[in-house]
mmCIF file of N, CA, C and O in Angstrom:
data_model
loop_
_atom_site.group_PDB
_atom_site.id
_atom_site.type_symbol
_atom_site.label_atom_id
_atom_site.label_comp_id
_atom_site.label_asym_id
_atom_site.label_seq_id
_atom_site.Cartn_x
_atom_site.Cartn_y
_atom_site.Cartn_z
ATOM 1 N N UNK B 1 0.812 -1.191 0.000
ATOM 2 C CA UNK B 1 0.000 0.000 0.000
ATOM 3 C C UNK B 1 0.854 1.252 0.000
ATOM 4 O O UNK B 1 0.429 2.398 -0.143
ATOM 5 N N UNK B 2 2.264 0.842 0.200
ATOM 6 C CA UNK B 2 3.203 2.431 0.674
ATOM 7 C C UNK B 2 3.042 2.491 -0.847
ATOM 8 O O UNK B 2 2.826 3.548 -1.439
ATOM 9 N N UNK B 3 3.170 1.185 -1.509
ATOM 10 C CA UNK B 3 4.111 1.942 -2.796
ATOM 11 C C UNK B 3 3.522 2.597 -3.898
ATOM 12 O O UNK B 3 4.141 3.269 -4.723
ATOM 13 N N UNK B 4 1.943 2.318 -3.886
ATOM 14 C CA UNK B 4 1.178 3.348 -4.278
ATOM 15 C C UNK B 4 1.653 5.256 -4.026
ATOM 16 O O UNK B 4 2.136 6.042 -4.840
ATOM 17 N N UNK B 5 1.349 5.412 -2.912
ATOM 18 C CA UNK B 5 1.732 6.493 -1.803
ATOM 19 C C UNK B 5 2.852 6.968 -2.272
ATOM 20 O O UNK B 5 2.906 8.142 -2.638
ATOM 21 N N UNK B 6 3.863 6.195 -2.337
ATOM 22 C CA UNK B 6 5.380 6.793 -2.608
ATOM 23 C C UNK B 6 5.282 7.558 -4.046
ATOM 24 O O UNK B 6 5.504 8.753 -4.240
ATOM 25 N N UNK B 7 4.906 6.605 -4.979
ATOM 26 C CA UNK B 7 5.103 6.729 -6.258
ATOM 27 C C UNK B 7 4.350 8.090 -6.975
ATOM 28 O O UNK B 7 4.802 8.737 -7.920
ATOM 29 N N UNK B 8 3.039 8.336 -6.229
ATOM 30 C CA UNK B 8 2.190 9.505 -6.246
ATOM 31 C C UNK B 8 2.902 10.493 -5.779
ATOM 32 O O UNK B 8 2.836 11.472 -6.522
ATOM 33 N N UNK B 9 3.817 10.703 -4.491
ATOM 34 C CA UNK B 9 4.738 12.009 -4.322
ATOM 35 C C UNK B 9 5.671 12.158 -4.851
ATOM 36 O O UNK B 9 6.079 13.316 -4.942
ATOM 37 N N UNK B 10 6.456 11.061 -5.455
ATOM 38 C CA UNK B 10 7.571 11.682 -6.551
ATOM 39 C C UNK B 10 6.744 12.266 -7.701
ATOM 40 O O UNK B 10 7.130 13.313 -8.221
ATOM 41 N N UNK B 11 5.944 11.829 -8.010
ATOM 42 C CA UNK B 11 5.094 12.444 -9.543
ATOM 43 C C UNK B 11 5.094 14.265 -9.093
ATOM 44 O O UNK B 11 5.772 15.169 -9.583
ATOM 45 N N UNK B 12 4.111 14.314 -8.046
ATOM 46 C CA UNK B 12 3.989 15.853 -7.387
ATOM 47 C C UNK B 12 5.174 16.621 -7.506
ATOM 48 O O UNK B 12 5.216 17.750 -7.994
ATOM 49 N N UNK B 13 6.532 15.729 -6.864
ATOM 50 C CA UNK B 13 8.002 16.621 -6.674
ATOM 51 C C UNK B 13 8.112 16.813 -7.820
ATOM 52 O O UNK B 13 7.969 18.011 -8.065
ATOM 53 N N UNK B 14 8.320 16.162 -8.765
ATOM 54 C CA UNK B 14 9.280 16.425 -10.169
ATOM 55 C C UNK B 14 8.078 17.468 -10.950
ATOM 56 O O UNK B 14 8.431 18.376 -11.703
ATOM 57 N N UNK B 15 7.005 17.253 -10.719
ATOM 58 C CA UNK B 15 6.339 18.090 -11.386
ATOM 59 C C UNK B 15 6.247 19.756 -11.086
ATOM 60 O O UNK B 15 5.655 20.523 -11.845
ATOM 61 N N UNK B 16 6.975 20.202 -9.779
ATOM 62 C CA UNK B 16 7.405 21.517 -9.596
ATOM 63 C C UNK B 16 8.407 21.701 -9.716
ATOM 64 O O UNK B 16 8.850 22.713 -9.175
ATOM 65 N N UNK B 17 9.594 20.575 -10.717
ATOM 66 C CA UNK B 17 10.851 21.412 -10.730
ATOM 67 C C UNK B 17 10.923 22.027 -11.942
ATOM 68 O O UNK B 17 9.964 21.904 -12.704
ATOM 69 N N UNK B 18 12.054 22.788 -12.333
ATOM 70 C CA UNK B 18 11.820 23.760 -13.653
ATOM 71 C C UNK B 18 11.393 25.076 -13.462
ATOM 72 O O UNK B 18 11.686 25.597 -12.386
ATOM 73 N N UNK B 19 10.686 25.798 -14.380
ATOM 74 C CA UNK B 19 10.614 27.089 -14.570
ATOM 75 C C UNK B 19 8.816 26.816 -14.407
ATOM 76 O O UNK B 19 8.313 27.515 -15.287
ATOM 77 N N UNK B 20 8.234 26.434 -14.003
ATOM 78 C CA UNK B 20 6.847 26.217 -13.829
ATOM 79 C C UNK B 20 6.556 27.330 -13.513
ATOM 80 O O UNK B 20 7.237 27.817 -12.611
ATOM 81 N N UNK B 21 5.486 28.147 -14.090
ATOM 82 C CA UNK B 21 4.543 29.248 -13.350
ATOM 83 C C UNK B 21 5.663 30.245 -13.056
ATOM 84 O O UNK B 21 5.567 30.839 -11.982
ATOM 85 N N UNK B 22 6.640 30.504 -13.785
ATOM 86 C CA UNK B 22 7.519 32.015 -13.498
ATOM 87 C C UNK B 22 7.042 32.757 -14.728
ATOM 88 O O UNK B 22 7.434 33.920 -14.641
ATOM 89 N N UNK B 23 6.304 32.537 -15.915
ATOM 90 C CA UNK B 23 5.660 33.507 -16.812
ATOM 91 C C UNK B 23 4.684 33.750 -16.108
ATOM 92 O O UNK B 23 4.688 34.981 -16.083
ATOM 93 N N UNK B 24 3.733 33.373 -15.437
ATOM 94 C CA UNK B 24 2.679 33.826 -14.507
ATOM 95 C C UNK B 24 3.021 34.698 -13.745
ATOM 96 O O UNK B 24 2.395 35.725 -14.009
ATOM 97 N N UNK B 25 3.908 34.868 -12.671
ATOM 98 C CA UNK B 25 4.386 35.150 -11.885
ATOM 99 C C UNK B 25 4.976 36.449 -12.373
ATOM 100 O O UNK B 25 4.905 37.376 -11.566
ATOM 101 N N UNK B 26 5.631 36.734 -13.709
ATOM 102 C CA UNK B 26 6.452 37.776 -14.058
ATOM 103 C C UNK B 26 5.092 39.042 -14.458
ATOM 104 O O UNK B 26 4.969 40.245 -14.232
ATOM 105 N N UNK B 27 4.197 37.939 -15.189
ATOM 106 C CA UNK B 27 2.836 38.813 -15.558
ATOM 107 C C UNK B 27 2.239 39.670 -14.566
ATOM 108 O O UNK B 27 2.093 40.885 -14.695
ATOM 109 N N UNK B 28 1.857 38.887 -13.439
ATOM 110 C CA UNK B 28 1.214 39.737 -12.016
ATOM 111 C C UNK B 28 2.174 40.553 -11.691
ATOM 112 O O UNK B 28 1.795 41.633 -11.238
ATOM 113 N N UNK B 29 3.759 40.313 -11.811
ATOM 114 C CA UNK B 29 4.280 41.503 -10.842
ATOM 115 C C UNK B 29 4.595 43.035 -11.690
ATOM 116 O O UNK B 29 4.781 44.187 -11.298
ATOM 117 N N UNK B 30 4.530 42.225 -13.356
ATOM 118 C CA UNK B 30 4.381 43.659 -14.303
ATOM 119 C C UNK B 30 2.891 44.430 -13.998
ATOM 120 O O UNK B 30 2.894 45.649 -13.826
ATOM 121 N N UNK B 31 1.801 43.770 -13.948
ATOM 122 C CA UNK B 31 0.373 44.449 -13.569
ATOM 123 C C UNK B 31 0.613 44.804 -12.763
ATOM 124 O O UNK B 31 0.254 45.979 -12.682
ATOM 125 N N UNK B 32 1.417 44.230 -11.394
ATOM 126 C CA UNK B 32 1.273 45.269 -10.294
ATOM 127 C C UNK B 32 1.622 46.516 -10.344
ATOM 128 O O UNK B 32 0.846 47.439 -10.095
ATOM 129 N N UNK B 33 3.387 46.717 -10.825
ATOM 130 C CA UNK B 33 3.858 47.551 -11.081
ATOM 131 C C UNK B 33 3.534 48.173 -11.686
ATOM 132 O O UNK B 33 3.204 49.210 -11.112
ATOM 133 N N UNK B 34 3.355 48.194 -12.978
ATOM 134 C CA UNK B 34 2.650 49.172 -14.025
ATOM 135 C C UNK B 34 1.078 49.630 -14.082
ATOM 136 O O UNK B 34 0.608 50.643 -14.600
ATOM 137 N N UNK B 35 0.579 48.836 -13.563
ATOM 138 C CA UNK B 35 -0.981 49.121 -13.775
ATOM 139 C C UNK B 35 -1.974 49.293 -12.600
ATOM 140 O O UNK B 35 -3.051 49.883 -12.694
ATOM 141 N N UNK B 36 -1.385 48.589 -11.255
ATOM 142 C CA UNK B 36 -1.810 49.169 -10.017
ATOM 143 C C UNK B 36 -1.448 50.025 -8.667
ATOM 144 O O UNK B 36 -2.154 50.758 -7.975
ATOM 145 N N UNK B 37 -0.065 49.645 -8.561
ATOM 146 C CA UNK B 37 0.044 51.047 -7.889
ATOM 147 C C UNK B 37 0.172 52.263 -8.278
ATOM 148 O O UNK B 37 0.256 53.173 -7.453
ATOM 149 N N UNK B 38 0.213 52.529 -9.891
ATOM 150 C CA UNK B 38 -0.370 53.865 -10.617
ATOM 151 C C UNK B 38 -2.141 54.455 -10.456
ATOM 152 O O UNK B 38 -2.562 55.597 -10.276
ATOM 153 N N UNK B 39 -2.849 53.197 -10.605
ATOM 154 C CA UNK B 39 -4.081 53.252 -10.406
ATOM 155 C C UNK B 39 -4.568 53.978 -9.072
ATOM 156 O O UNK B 39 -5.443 54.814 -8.844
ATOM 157 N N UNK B 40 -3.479 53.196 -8.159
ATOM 158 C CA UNK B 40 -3.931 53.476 -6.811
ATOM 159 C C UNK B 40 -3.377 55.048 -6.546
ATOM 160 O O UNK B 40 -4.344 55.788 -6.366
ATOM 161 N N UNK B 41 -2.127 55.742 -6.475
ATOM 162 C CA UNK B 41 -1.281 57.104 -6.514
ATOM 163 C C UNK B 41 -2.369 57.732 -7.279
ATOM 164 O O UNK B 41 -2.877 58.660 -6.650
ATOM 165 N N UNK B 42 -2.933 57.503 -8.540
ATOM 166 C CA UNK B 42 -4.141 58.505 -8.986
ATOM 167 C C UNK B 42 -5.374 58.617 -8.004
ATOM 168 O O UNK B 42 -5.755 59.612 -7.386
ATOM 169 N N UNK B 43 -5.719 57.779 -8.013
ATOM 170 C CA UNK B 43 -7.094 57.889 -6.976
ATOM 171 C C UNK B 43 -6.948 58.479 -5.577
ATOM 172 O O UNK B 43 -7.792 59.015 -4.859
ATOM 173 N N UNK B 44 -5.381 58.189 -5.339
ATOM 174 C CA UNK B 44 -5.258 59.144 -3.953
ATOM 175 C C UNK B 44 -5.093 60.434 -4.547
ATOM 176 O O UNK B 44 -6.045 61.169 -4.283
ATOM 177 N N UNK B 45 -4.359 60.872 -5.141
ATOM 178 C CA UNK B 45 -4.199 62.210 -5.622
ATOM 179 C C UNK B 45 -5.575 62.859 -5.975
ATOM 180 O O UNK B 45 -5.521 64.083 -6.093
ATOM 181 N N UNK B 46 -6.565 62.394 -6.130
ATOM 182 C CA UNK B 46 -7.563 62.697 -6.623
ATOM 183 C C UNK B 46 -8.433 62.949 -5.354
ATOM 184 O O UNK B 46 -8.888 63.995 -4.891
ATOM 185 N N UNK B 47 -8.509 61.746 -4.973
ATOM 186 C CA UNK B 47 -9.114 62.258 -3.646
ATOM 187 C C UNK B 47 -8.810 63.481 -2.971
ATOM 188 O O UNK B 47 -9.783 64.201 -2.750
ATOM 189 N N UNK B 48 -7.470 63.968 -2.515
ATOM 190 C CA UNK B 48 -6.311 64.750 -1.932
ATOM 191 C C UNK B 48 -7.265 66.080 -2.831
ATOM 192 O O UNK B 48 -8.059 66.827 -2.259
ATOM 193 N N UNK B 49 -7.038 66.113 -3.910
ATOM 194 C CA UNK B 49 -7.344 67.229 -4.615
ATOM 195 C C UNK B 49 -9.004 67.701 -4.569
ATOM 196 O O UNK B 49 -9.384 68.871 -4.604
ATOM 197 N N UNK B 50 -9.537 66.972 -4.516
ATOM 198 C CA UNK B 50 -10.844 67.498 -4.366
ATOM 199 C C UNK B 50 -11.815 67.120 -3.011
ATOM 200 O O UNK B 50 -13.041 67.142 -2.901
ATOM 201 N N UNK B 51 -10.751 66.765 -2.025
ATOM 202 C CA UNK B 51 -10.973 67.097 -0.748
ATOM 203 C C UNK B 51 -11.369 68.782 -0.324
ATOM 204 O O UNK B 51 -10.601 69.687 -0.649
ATOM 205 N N UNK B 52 -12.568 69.033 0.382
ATOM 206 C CA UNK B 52 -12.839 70.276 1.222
ATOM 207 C C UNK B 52 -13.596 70.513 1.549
ATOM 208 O O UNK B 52 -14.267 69.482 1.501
ATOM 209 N N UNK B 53 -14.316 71.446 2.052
ATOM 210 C CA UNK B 53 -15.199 72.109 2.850
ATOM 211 C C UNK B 53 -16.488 72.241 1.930
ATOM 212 O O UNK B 53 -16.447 73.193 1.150
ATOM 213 N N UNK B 54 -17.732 71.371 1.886
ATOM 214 C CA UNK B 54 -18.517 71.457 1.117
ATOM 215 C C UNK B 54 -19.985 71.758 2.138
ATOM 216 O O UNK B 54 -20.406 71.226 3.165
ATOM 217 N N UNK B 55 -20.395 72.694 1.409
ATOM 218 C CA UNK B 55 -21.850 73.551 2.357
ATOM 219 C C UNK B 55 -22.581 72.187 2.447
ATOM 220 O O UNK B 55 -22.470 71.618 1.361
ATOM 221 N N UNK B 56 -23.434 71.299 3.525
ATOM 222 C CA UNK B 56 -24.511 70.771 3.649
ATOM 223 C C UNK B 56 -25.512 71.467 3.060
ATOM 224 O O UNK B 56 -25.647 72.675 2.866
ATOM 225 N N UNK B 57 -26.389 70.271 2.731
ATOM 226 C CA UNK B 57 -27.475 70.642 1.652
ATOM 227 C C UNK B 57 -28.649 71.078 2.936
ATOM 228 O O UNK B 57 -28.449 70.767 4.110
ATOM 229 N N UNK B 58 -29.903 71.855 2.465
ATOM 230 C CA UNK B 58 -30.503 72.777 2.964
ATOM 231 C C UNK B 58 -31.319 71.473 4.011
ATOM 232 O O UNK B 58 -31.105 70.413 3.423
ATOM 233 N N UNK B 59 -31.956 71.260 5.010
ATOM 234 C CA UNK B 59 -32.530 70.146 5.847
ATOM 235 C C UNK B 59 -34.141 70.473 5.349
ATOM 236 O O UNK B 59 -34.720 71.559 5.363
ATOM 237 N N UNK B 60 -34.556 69.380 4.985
ATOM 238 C CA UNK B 60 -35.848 69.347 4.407
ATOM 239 C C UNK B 60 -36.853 68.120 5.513
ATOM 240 O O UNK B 60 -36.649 66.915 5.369
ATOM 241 N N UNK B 61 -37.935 68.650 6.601
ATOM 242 C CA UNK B 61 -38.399 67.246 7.257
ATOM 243 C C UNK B 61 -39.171 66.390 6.608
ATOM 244 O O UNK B 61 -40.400 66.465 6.606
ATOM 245 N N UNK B 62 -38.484 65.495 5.997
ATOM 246 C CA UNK B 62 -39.396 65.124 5.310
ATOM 247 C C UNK B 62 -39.938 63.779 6.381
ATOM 248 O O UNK B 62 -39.114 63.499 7.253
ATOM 249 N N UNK B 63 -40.970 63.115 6.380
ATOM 250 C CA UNK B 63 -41.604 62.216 7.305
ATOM 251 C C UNK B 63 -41.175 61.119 7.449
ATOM 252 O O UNK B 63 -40.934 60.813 8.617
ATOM 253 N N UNK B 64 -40.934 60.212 6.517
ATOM 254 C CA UNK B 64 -40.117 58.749 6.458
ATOM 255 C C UNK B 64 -38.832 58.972 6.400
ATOM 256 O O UNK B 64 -38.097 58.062 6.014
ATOM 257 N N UNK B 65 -38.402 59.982 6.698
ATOM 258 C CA UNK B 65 -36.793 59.801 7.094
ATOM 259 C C UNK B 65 -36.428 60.565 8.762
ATOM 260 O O UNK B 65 -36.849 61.611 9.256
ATOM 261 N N UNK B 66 -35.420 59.456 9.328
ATOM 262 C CA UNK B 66 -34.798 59.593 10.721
ATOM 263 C C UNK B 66 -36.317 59.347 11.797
ATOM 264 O O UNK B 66 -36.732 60.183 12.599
ATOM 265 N N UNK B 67 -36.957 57.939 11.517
ATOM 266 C CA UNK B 67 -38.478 57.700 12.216
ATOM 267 C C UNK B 67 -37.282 57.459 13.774
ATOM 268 O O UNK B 67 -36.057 57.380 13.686
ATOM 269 N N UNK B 68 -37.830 57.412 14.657
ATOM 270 C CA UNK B 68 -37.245 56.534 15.818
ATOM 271 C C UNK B 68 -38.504 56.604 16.583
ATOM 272 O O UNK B 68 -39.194 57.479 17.107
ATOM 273 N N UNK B 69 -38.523 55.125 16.409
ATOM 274 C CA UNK B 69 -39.965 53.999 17.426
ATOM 275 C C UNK B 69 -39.620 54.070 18.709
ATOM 276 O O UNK B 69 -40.674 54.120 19.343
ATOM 277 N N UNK B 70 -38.351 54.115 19.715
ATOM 278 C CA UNK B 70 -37.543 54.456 20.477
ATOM 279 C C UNK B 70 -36.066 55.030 20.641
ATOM 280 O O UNK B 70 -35.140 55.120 19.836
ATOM 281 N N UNK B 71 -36.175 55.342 21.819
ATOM 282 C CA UNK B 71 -34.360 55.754 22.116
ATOM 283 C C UNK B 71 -33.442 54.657 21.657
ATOM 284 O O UNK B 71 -33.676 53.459 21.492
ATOM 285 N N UNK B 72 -31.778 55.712 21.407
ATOM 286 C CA UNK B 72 -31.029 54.596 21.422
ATOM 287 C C UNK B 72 -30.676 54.699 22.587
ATOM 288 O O UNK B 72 -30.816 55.692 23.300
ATOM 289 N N UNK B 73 -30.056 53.391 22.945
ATOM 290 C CA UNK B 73 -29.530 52.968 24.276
ATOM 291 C C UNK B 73 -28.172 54.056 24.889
ATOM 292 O O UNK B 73 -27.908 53.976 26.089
ATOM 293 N N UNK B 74 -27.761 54.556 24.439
ATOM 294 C CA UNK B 74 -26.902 55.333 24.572
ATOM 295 C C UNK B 74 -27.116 56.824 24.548
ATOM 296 O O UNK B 74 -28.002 57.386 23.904
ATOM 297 N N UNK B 75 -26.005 57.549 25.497
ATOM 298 C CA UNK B 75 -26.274 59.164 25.128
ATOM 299 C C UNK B 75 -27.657 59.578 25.595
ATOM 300 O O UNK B 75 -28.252 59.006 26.508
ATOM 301 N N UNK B 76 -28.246 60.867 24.735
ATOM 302 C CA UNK B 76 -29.750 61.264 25.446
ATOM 303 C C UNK B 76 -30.634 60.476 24.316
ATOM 304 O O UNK B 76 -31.630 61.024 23.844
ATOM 305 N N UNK B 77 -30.122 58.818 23.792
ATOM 306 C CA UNK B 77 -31.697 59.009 23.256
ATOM 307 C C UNK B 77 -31.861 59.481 21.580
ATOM 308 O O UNK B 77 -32.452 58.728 20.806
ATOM 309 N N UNK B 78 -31.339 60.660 21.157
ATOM 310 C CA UNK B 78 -31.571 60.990 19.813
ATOM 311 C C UNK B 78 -30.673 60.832 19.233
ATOM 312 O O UNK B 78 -31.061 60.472 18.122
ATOM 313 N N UNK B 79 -29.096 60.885 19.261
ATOM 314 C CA UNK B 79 -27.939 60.773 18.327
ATOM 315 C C UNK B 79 -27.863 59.776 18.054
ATOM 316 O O UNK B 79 -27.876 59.159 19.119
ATOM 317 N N UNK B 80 -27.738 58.745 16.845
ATOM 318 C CA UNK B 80 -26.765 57.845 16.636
ATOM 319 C C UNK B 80 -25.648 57.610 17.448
ATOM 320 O O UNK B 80 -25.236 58.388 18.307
ATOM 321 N N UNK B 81 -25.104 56.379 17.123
ATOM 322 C CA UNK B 81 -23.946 55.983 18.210
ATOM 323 C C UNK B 81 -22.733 56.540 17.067
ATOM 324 O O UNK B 81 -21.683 56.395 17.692
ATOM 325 N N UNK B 82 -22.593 56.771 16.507
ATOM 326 C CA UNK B 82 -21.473 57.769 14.970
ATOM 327 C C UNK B 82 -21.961 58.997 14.712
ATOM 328 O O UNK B 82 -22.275 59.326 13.568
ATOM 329 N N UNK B 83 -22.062 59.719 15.647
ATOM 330 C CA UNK B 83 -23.148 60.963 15.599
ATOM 331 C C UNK B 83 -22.469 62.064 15.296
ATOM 332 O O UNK B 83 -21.886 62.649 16.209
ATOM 333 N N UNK B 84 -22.400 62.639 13.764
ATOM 334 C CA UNK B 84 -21.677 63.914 13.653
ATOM 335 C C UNK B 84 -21.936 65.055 13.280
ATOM 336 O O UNK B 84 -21.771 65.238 12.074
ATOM 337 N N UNK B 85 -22.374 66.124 14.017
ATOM 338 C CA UNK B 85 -23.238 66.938 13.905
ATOM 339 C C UNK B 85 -23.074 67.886 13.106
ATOM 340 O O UNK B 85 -24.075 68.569 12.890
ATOM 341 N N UNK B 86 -21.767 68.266 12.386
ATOM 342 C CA UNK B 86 -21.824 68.593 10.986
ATOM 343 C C UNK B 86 -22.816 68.594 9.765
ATOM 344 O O UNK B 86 -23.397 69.448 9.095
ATOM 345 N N UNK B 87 -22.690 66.622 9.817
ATOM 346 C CA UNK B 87 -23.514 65.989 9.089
ATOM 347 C C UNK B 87 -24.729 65.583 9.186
ATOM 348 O O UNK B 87 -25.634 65.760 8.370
ATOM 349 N N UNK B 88 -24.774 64.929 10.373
ATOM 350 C CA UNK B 88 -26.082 64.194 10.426
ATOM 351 C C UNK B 88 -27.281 65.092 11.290
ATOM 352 O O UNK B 88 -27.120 65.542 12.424
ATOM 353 N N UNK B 89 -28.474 65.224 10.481
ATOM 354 C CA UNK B 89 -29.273 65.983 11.396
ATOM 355 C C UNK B 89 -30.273 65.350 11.902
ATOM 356 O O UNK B 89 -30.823 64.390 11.364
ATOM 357 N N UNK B 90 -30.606 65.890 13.075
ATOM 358 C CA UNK B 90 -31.575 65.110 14.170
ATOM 359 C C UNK B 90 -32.935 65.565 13.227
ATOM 360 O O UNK B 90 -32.943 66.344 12.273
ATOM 361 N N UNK B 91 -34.137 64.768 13.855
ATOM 362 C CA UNK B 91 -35.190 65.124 13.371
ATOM 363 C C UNK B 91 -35.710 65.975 13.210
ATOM 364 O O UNK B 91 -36.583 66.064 12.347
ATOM 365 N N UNK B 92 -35.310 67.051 14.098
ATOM 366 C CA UNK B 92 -35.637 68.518 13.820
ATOM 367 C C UNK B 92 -34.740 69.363 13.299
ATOM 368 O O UNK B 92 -34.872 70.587 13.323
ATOM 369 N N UNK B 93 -33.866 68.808 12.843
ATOM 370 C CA UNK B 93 -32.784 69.918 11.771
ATOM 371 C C UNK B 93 -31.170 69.333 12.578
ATOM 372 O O UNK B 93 -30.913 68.563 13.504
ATOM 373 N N UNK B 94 -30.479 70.054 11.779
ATOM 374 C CA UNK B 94 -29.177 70.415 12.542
ATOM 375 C C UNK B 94 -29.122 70.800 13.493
ATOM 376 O O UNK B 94 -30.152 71.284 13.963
ATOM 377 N N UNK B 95 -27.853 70.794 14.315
ATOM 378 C CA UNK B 95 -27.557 71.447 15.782
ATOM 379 C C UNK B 95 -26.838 72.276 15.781
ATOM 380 O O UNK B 95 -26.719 72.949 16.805
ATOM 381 N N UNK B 96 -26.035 72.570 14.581
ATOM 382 C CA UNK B 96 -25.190 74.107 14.510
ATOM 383 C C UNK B 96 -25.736 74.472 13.261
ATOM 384 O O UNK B 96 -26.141 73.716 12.378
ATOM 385 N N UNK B 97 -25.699 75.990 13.275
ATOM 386 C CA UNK B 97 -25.756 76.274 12.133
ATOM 387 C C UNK B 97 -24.803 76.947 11.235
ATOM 388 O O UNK B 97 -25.095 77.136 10.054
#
């Protein structure tokens, strides 16, 4: 029964010696190089660049939005637990203006 066993792992060994899968290998690391960490340096730069200070849009109540059936467990009750008052407005509007 070994010699089944045996004869099946030399097949496996010899079959990874050589140059196996180094054209594969050369392919992904040219895409990396050339085609994704360029991809990625643009999209940050981009981001970077049109990063800033953008006016919130005017608060409109509208009825099916921000319902709460109850409190949250936390805080007084009305904020979200990620509560940023910049952004997010309570049911009755913003808190700064």
């Amino acid at each position: 029964m070994s010699q089944p066993l045996r004869s099946l792992s030399r097949g496996l060994a010899t079959a990874a010696k050589g140059d196996h899968g180094a054209a594969g290998a050369g392919t992904w690391r040219l895409l990396t190089f050339v085609l994704a960490l360029p991809s990625v340096a643009l999209c940050t730069l981009n981001s970077w660049l049109h990063a800033g200070h953008h006016e919130r849009p005017k608060f409109i109540p509208y009825h099916h939005l921000r319902i709460r059936t109850k409190p949250y467990s936390w805080g007084d009750g009305n904020h979200t637990l990620f509560h940023n008052p910049h952004v997010n407005p309570l049911p009755t509007g913003y808190e700064h203006p």
